[in-house]
mmCIF file of C-alpha atoms in Angstrom:
data_model
loop_
_atom_site.group_PDB
_atom_site.id
_atom_site.type_symbol
_atom_site.label_atom_id
_atom_site.label_comp_id
_atom_site.label_asym_id
_atom_site.label_seq_id
_atom_site.Cartn_x
_atom_site.Cartn_y
_atom_site.Cartn_z
ATOM 1 C CA MET A 1 -3.626 -5.822 -31.741
ATOM 2 C CA ASN A 2 0.129 -5.997 -31.358
ATOM 3 C CA PRO A 3 1.757 -8.560 -29.031
ATOM 4 C CA ASN A 4 2.571 -5.949 -26.431
ATOM 5 C CA GLN A 5 -1.054 -4.952 -26.103
ATOM 6 C CA GLN A 6 -2.022 -8.564 -25.591
ATOM 7 C CA ARG A 7 0.211 -8.586 -22.523
ATOM 8 C CA TRP A 8 -1.882 -5.880 -21.002
ATOM 9 C CA PRO A 9 -1.797 -5.899 -17.216
ATOM 10 C CA THR A 10 -4.414 -6.865 -14.745
ATOM 11 C CA ALA A 11 -8.153 -6.849 -14.953
ATOM 12 C CA ALA A 12 -8.472 -9.562 -12.329
ATOM 13 C CA PRO A 13 -8.931 -8.554 -8.709
ATOM 14 C CA LEU A 14 -5.671 -7.303 -7.281
ATOM 15 C CA GLY A 15 -4.084 -9.098 -4.352
ATOM 16 C CA THR A 16 -3.414 -7.261 -1.129
ATOM 17 C CA LEU A 17 0.268 -6.711 -1.931
ATOM 18 C CA ASP A 18 -0.552 -5.251 -5.334
ATOM 19 C CA ARG A 19 -3.052 -2.900 -3.717
ATOM 20 C CA LEU A 20 -0.422 -1.852 -1.235
ATOM 21 C CA LYS A 21 2.119 -1.176 -3.998
ATOM 22 C CA ILE A 22 -0.326 1.096 -5.800
ATOM 23 C CA LEU A 23 -1.167 2.854 -2.550
ATOM 24 C CA ALA A 24 2.523 3.277 -1.786
ATOM 25 C CA SER A 25 3.043 5.013 -5.111
ATOM 26 C CA ALA A 26 0.637 7.740 -4.025
ATOM 27 C CA TYR A 27 2.229 8.500 -0.650
ATOM 28 C CA ARG A 28 5.427 10.401 -1.347
ATOM 29 C CA GLY A 29 6.157 10.941 2.330
ATOM 30 C CA ALA A 30 5.812 7.282 3.219
ATOM 31 C CA ALA A 31 8.116 4.311 2.872
ATOM 32 C CA PHE A 32 7.228 0.883 1.560
ATOM 33 C CA VAL A 33 9.066 -2.366 2.253
ATOM 34 C CA GLU A 34 8.192 -5.765 0.839
ATOM 35 C CA THR A 35 9.667 -9.009 2.106
ATOM 36 C CA VAL A 36 9.089 -12.741 2.260
ATOM 37 C CA MET A 37 8.319 -14.404 5.592
ATOM 38 C CA ASP A 38 9.324 -18.002 6.041
ATOM 39 C CA HIS A 39 5.996 -18.782 7.669
ATOM 40 C CA PRO A 40 2.570 -19.827 6.382
ATOM 41 C CA PHE A 41 0.125 -17.013 5.681
ATOM 42 C CA GLU A 42 -2.259 -18.157 8.411
ATOM 43 C CA SER A 43 0.505 -17.932 11.011
ATOM 44 C CA VAL A 44 1.610 -14.498 9.877
ATOM 45 C CA TRP A 45 -1.863 -13.077 9.729
ATOM 46 C CA HIS A 46 -2.896 -14.639 13.035
ATOM 47 C CA ALA A 47 0.135 -12.994 14.657
ATOM 48 C CA ILE A 48 -0.622 -9.489 13.401
ATOM 49 C CA GLU A 49 -4.373 -9.214 12.858
ATOM 50 C CA ASN A 50 -5.046 -8.344 16.500
ATOM 51 C CA ILE A 51 -3.692 -4.840 16.175
ATOM 52 C CA GLU A 52 -4.134 -3.989 19.845
ATOM 53 C CA THR A 53 -1.500 -6.547 20.775
ATOM 54 C CA SER A 54 0.600 -6.835 17.620
ATOM 55 C CA VAL A 55 1.300 -3.184 16.765
ATOM 56 C CA PRO A 56 2.901 -2.262 20.131
ATOM 57 C CA GLN A 57 4.907 -5.476 19.860
ATOM 58 C CA PHE A 58 6.362 -4.917 16.414
ATOM 59 C CA ASP A 59 6.549 -1.097 16.522
ATOM 60 C CA SER A 60 8.732 0.035 19.410
ATOM 61 C CA THR A 61 7.516 3.639 19.080
ATOM 62 C CA VAL A 62 3.928 2.642 19.884
ATOM 63 C CA ARG A 63 3.243 2.272 23.591
ATOM 64 C CA ARG A 64 -0.396 1.343 23.250
ATOM 65 C CA LEU A 65 -3.020 0.963 20.560
ATOM 66 C CA THR A 66 -6.604 1.014 21.777
ATOM 67 C CA VAL A 67 -9.504 0.110 19.526
ATOM 68 C CA THR A 68 -12.132 2.788 20.152
ATOM 69 C CA ALA A 69 -14.863 1.622 17.769
ATOM 70 C CA ARG A 70 -15.838 -1.641 16.160
ATOM 71 C CA SER A 71 -18.261 -2.631 13.405
ATOM 72 C CA ASP A 72 -21.250 -4.876 14.126
ATOM 73 C CA ASP A 73 -19.129 -7.960 13.532
ATOM 74 C CA GLY A 74 -16.456 -6.784 15.968
ATOM 75 C CA THR A 75 -13.925 -5.643 13.394
ATOM 76 C CA PRO A 76 -11.974 -2.587 14.566
ATOM 77 C CA VAL A 77 -12.870 0.597 12.679
ATOM 78 C CA ARG A 78 -11.163 3.245 14.821
ATOM 79 C CA ALA A 79 -8.208 3.225 17.177
ATOM 80 C CA ARG A 80 -6.176 5.617 19.287
ATOM 81 C CA VAL A 81 -2.419 5.313 19.305
ATOM 82 C CA ALA A 82 -0.288 6.308 22.303
ATOM 83 C CA PRO A 83 1.956 8.135 22.961
ATOM 84 C CA PHE A 84 1.173 10.117 19.808
ATOM 85 C CA ASN A 85 -2.490 10.568 20.690
ATOM 86 C CA ILE A 86 -3.487 9.948 17.089
ATOM 87 C CA ASP A 87 -7.006 8.846 16.220
ATOM 88 C CA MET A 88 -6.877 6.508 13.229
ATOM 89 C CA ALA A 89 -9.505 5.037 10.942
ATOM 90 C CA ILE A 90 -9.048 1.306 10.511
ATOM 91 C CA ASP A 91 -9.773 -0.827 7.465
ATOM 92 C CA LEU A 92 -9.037 -4.373 8.576
ATOM 93 C CA ARG A 93 -9.703 -7.261 6.244
ATOM 94 C CA ARG A 94 -8.065 -10.629 5.822
ATOM 95 C CA GLY A 95 -4.520 -9.937 4.657
ATOM 96 C CA TRP A 96 -4.966 -6.164 4.783
ATOM 97 C CA CYS A 97 -4.795 -3.561 7.533
ATOM 98 C CA LEU A 98 -4.932 0.150 6.744
ATOM 99 C CA MET A 99 -4.699 2.638 9.609
ATOM 100 C CA SER A 100 -4.944 6.240 8.562
ATOM 101 C CA SER A 101 -5.276 9.669 10.051
ATOM 102 C CA ARG A 102 -5.168 13.041 8.327
ATOM 103 C CA ARG A 103 -1.407 13.253 8.677
ATOM 104 C CA TYR A 104 -0.152 9.683 8.949
ATOM 105 C CA VAL A 105 -0.770 6.327 7.362
ATOM 106 C CA VAL A 106 0.199 2.778 8.255
ATOM 107 C CA CYS A 107 -0.734 -0.130 6.048
ATOM 108 C CA PHE A 108 0.439 -3.702 6.158
ATOM 109 C CA ALA A 109 -0.606 -6.539 3.917
ATOM 110 C CA ALA A 110 0.141 -10.213 3.572
ATOM 111 C CA GLU A 111 -0.668 -12.903 1.056
ATOM 112 C CA PRO A 112 0.433 -16.509 0.669
ATOM 113 C CA ILE A 113 3.147 -17.420 -1.806
ATOM 114 C CA ASP A 114 2.812 -21.138 -1.117
ATOM 115 C CA ALA A 115 1.919 -23.328 1.856
ATOM 116 C CA THR A 116 4.958 -22.308 3.887
ATOM 117 C CA THR A 117 5.903 -18.782 2.836
ATOM 118 C CA THR A 118 4.151 -15.431 2.880
ATOM 119 C CA ARG A 119 4.721 -12.167 1.102
ATOM 120 C CA TYR A 120 4.513 -9.266 3.537
ATOM 121 C CA GLY A 121 4.402 -5.562 2.759
ATOM 122 C CA HIS A 122 4.507 -2.578 5.070
ATOM 123 C CA LEU A 123 3.814 1.058 4.231
ATOM 124 C CA GLU A 124 4.145 3.849 6.729
ATOM 125 C CA GLY A 125 4.670 7.570 6.791
ATOM 126 C CA PHE A 126 3.290 11.049 6.572
ATOM 127 C CA THR A 127 0.494 11.826 4.177
ATOM 128 C CA ARG A 128 0.566 14.778 1.868
ATOM 129 C CA ASN A 129 -2.323 17.021 0.988
ATOM 130 C CA HIS A 130 -2.139 17.050 -2.808
ATOM 131 C CA LYS A 131 -4.740 19.795 -2.980
ATOM 132 C CA SER A 132 -2.503 22.164 -1.076
ATOM 133 C CA ARG A 133 -0.227 24.517 -3.000
ATOM 134 C CA ILE A 134 2.312 24.250 -0.221
ATOM 135 C CA ALA A 135 2.471 20.503 -0.856
ATOM 136 C CA THR A 136 4.380 21.153 -4.063
ATOM 137 C CA LEU A 137 6.878 23.329 -2.234
ATOM 138 C CA ALA A 138 7.220 20.683 0.465
ATOM 139 C CA ALA A 139 7.827 17.823 -1.962
ATOM 140 C CA PRO A 140 11.589 17.605 -1.265
ATOM 141 C CA LEU A 141 10.835 17.428 2.458
ATOM 142 C CA HIS A 142 8.423 14.576 1.842
ATOM 143 C CA ARG A 143 11.084 12.695 -0.088
ATOM 144 C CA LEU A 144 13.496 13.185 2.796
ATOM 145 C CA ALA A 145 10.804 12.076 5.248
ATOM 146 C CA ALA A 146 10.276 8.936 3.206
ATOM 147 C CA GLN A 147 13.964 8.075 3.424
ATOM 148 C CA VAL A 148 13.921 8.498 7.190
ATOM 149 C CA GLU A 149 10.654 6.607 7.411
ATOM 150 C CA ARG A 150 12.185 3.680 5.574
ATOM 151 C CA ILE A 151 14.428 2.983 8.571
ATOM 152 C CA HIS A 152 11.357 2.934 10.791
ATOM 153 C CA VAL A 153 9.500 0.598 8.442
ATOM 154 C CA LEU A 154 12.473 -1.775 8.244
ATOM 155 C CA LYS A 155 12.467 -1.923 12.054
ATOM 156 C CA ASP A 156 8.742 -2.667 12.042
ATOM 157 C CA VAL A 157 9.275 -5.509 9.585
ATOM 158 C CA GLN A 158 12.031 -6.854 11.831
ATOM 159 C CA GLY A 159 9.519 -6.589 14.675
ATOM 160 C CA VAL A 160 7.019 -8.708 12.776
ATOM 161 C CA ARG A 161 9.756 -11.257 12.115
ATOM 162 C CA ARG A 162 10.570 -11.332 15.841
ATOM 163 C CA LEU A 163 6.894 -11.918 16.590
ATOM 164 C CA MET A 164 6.858 -14.848 14.194
ATOM 165 C CA ASP A 165 10.112 -16.325 15.499
ATOM 166 C CA ALA A 166 8.872 -16.063 19.082
ATOM 167 C CA ARG A 167 5.769 -18.024 18.115
ATOM 168 C CA ARG A 168 7.857 -20.671 16.402
ATOM 169 C CA ARG A 169 9.919 -21.388 19.524
ATOM 170 C CA PRO A 170 8.463 -24.169 21.726
ATOM 171 C CA MET B 1 -1.970 -10.898 -13.744
ATOM 172 C CA MET B 2 -1.815 -10.346 -17.477
ATOM 173 C CA ALA B 3 -5.095 -10.041 -19.325
ATOM 174 C CA ASP B 4 -6.466 -8.769 -22.604
ATOM 175 C CA ILE B 5 -6.351 -5.025 -23.191
ATOM 176 C CA SER B 6 -10.110 -4.843 -23.583
ATOM 177 C CA ALA B 7 -10.608 -5.956 -20.009
ATOM 178 C CA ILE B 8 -8.990 -2.915 -18.485
ATOM 179 C CA ALA B 9 -12.229 -0.961 -18.715
ATOM 180 C CA GLU B 10 -13.762 -3.542 -16.405
ATOM 181 C CA LEU B 11 -11.197 -2.999 -13.716
ATOM 182 C CA THR B 12 -13.487 -2.653 -10.746
ATOM 183 C CA ASP B 13 -13.913 -4.079 -7.317
ATOM 184 C CA PRO B 14 -17.544 -5.170 -7.072
ATOM 185 C CA GLY B 15 -18.937 -5.504 -3.611
ATOM 186 C CA ALA B 16 -16.380 -3.308 -1.918
ATOM 187 C CA ASP B 17 -18.330 -0.928 0.276
ATOM 188 C CA LYS B 18 -15.255 0.808 1.633
ATOM 189 C CA ILE B 19 -13.056 2.908 -0.549
ATOM 190 C CA ASP B 20 -10.684 0.512 -2.180
ATOM 191 C CA VAL B 21 -7.385 0.796 -3.979
ATOM 192 C CA GLN B 22 -8.637 -1.102 -6.994
ATOM 193 C CA ALA B 23 -11.810 0.959 -7.202
ATOM 194 C CA VAL B 24 -9.774 4.175 -7.176
ATOM 195 C CA LEU B 25 -7.409 2.733 -9.759
ATOM 196 C CA ALA B 26 -10.370 1.880 -11.949
ATOM 197 C CA ARG B 27 -11.565 5.494 -11.914
ATOM 198 C CA LEU B 28 -8.279 6.915 -13.157
ATOM 199 C CA HIS B 29 -7.796 7.985 -16.732
ATOM 200 C CA PRO B 30 -6.657 4.880 -18.671
ATOM 201 C CA ASP B 31 -3.275 6.475 -19.455
ATOM 202 C CA HIS B 32 -2.698 7.013 -15.748
ATOM 203 C CA ARG B 33 -3.987 3.605 -14.708
ATOM 204 C CA VAL B 34 -1.785 1.871 -17.213
ATOM 205 C CA VAL B 35 1.389 3.604 -16.186
ATOM 206 C CA LEU B 36 0.796 2.858 -12.486
ATOM 207 C CA VAL B 37 0.174 -0.796 -13.207
ATOM 208 C CA LEU B 38 3.228 -1.154 -15.414
ATOM 209 C CA ARG B 39 5.601 0.771 -13.155
ATOM 210 C CA TYR B 40 4.467 -0.443 -9.722
ATOM 211 C CA LEU B 41 2.847 -3.838 -10.274
ATOM 212 C CA GLU B 42 4.846 -5.107 -13.215
ATOM 213 C CA ASP B 43 8.001 -3.401 -11.894
ATOM 214 C CA MET B 44 8.862 -2.175 -15.356
ATOM 215 C CA SER B 45 11.543 0.481 -15.693
ATOM 216 C CA GLU B 46 10.715 3.858 -17.206
ATOM 217 C CA GLU B 47 12.565 2.806 -20.347
ATOM 218 C CA ASP B 48 10.714 -0.514 -20.661
ATOM 219 C CA THR B 49 7.402 1.196 -19.965
ATOM 220 C CA ALA B 50 8.155 3.745 -22.674
ATOM 221 C CA GLU B 51 8.984 1.010 -25.162
ATOM 222 C CA PHE B 52 5.898 -0.976 -24.183
ATOM 223 C CA LEU B 53 3.611 2.001 -24.626
ATOM 224 C CA ALA B 54 5.521 3.349 -27.639
ATOM 225 C CA VAL B 55 6.029 6.758 -26.044
ATOM 226 C CA GLU B 56 9.035 8.816 -24.933
ATOM 227 C CA VAL B 57 10.636 8.179 -21.531
ATOM 228 C CA GLY B 58 9.785 11.766 -20.611
ATOM 229 C CA THR B 59 6.143 11.015 -21.274
ATOM 230 C CA VAL B 60 6.290 8.038 -18.941
ATOM 231 C CA LYS B 61 7.830 10.222 -16.234
ATOM 232 C CA SER B 62 5.220 12.941 -16.528
ATOM 233 C CA ARG B 63 2.329 10.482 -16.774
ATOM 234 C CA THR B 64 3.592 8.600 -13.726
ATOM 235 C CA SER B 65 3.811 11.782 -11.705
ATOM 236 C CA ARG B 66 0.336 12.900 -12.736
ATOM 237 C CA ALA B 67 -1.061 9.415 -12.132
ATOM 238 C CA ARG B 68 0.301 9.367 -8.591
ATOM 239 C CA GLU B 69 -1.179 12.790 -7.925
ATOM 240 C CA SER B 70 -4.496 11.792 -9.420
ATOM 241 C CA PHE B 71 -4.652 8.606 -7.390
ATOM 242 C CA ALA B 72 -3.777 10.463 -4.190
ATOM 243 C CA ARG B 73 -6.494 13.076 -4.765
ATOM 244 C CA ARG B 74 -9.140 10.394 -5.200
ATOM 245 C CA TRP B 75 -7.921 8.310 -2.305
ATOM 246 C CA SER B 76 -9.625 9.389 0.881
ATOM 247 C CA PRO B 77 -10.280 6.395 3.133
#
């Protein structure tokens, strides 16, 4: 085996940010932003895991997010987002929140770097039906949508930072 | 993150009852899985990926495109 092969990547479980990066590669109409938060992971996750309160706070385009179904342990599994009237499936785990509908996806993930800093990633945008022939024709539009969406995602990340800074103030 | 090449076949996410990124990644053709990992997790350029895999840059581009499509088709949370 040559030295390059011995450097073969990952067989260990992927972290939440790595999962998000792979997911982001598949959504051509979505934008992905990764940043470092100057806060401990527990603080970051505690601030955003309650999606009913956090999402309308960090995303100015969301007026209200209402959890419409929960699993037996109380974890949200479906939610409705106003004013868009979108019903979204929720996959919420520690450090990972995926909210998806047929047309739109939002996913944010966090993982600790060390005791005081956290890596945070945010993916958001329109999905694309890869089985559709029209999807190929619409590919340039999806790329354009992703560029526009990036501005939105950057604002969301700023929103999360504001949430964290507000919590830091006495 | 780096591991032996033989371990890539064991890339699974045991215990995950929901559809999971790593589980979908594990079901991809090895050529597709590899190129996604190198390009998006290792942040390798197309040129570095081509050198690493001993293939042409054009091959990396086409494999990456097909890998993204393949992942997206299998991903249905």
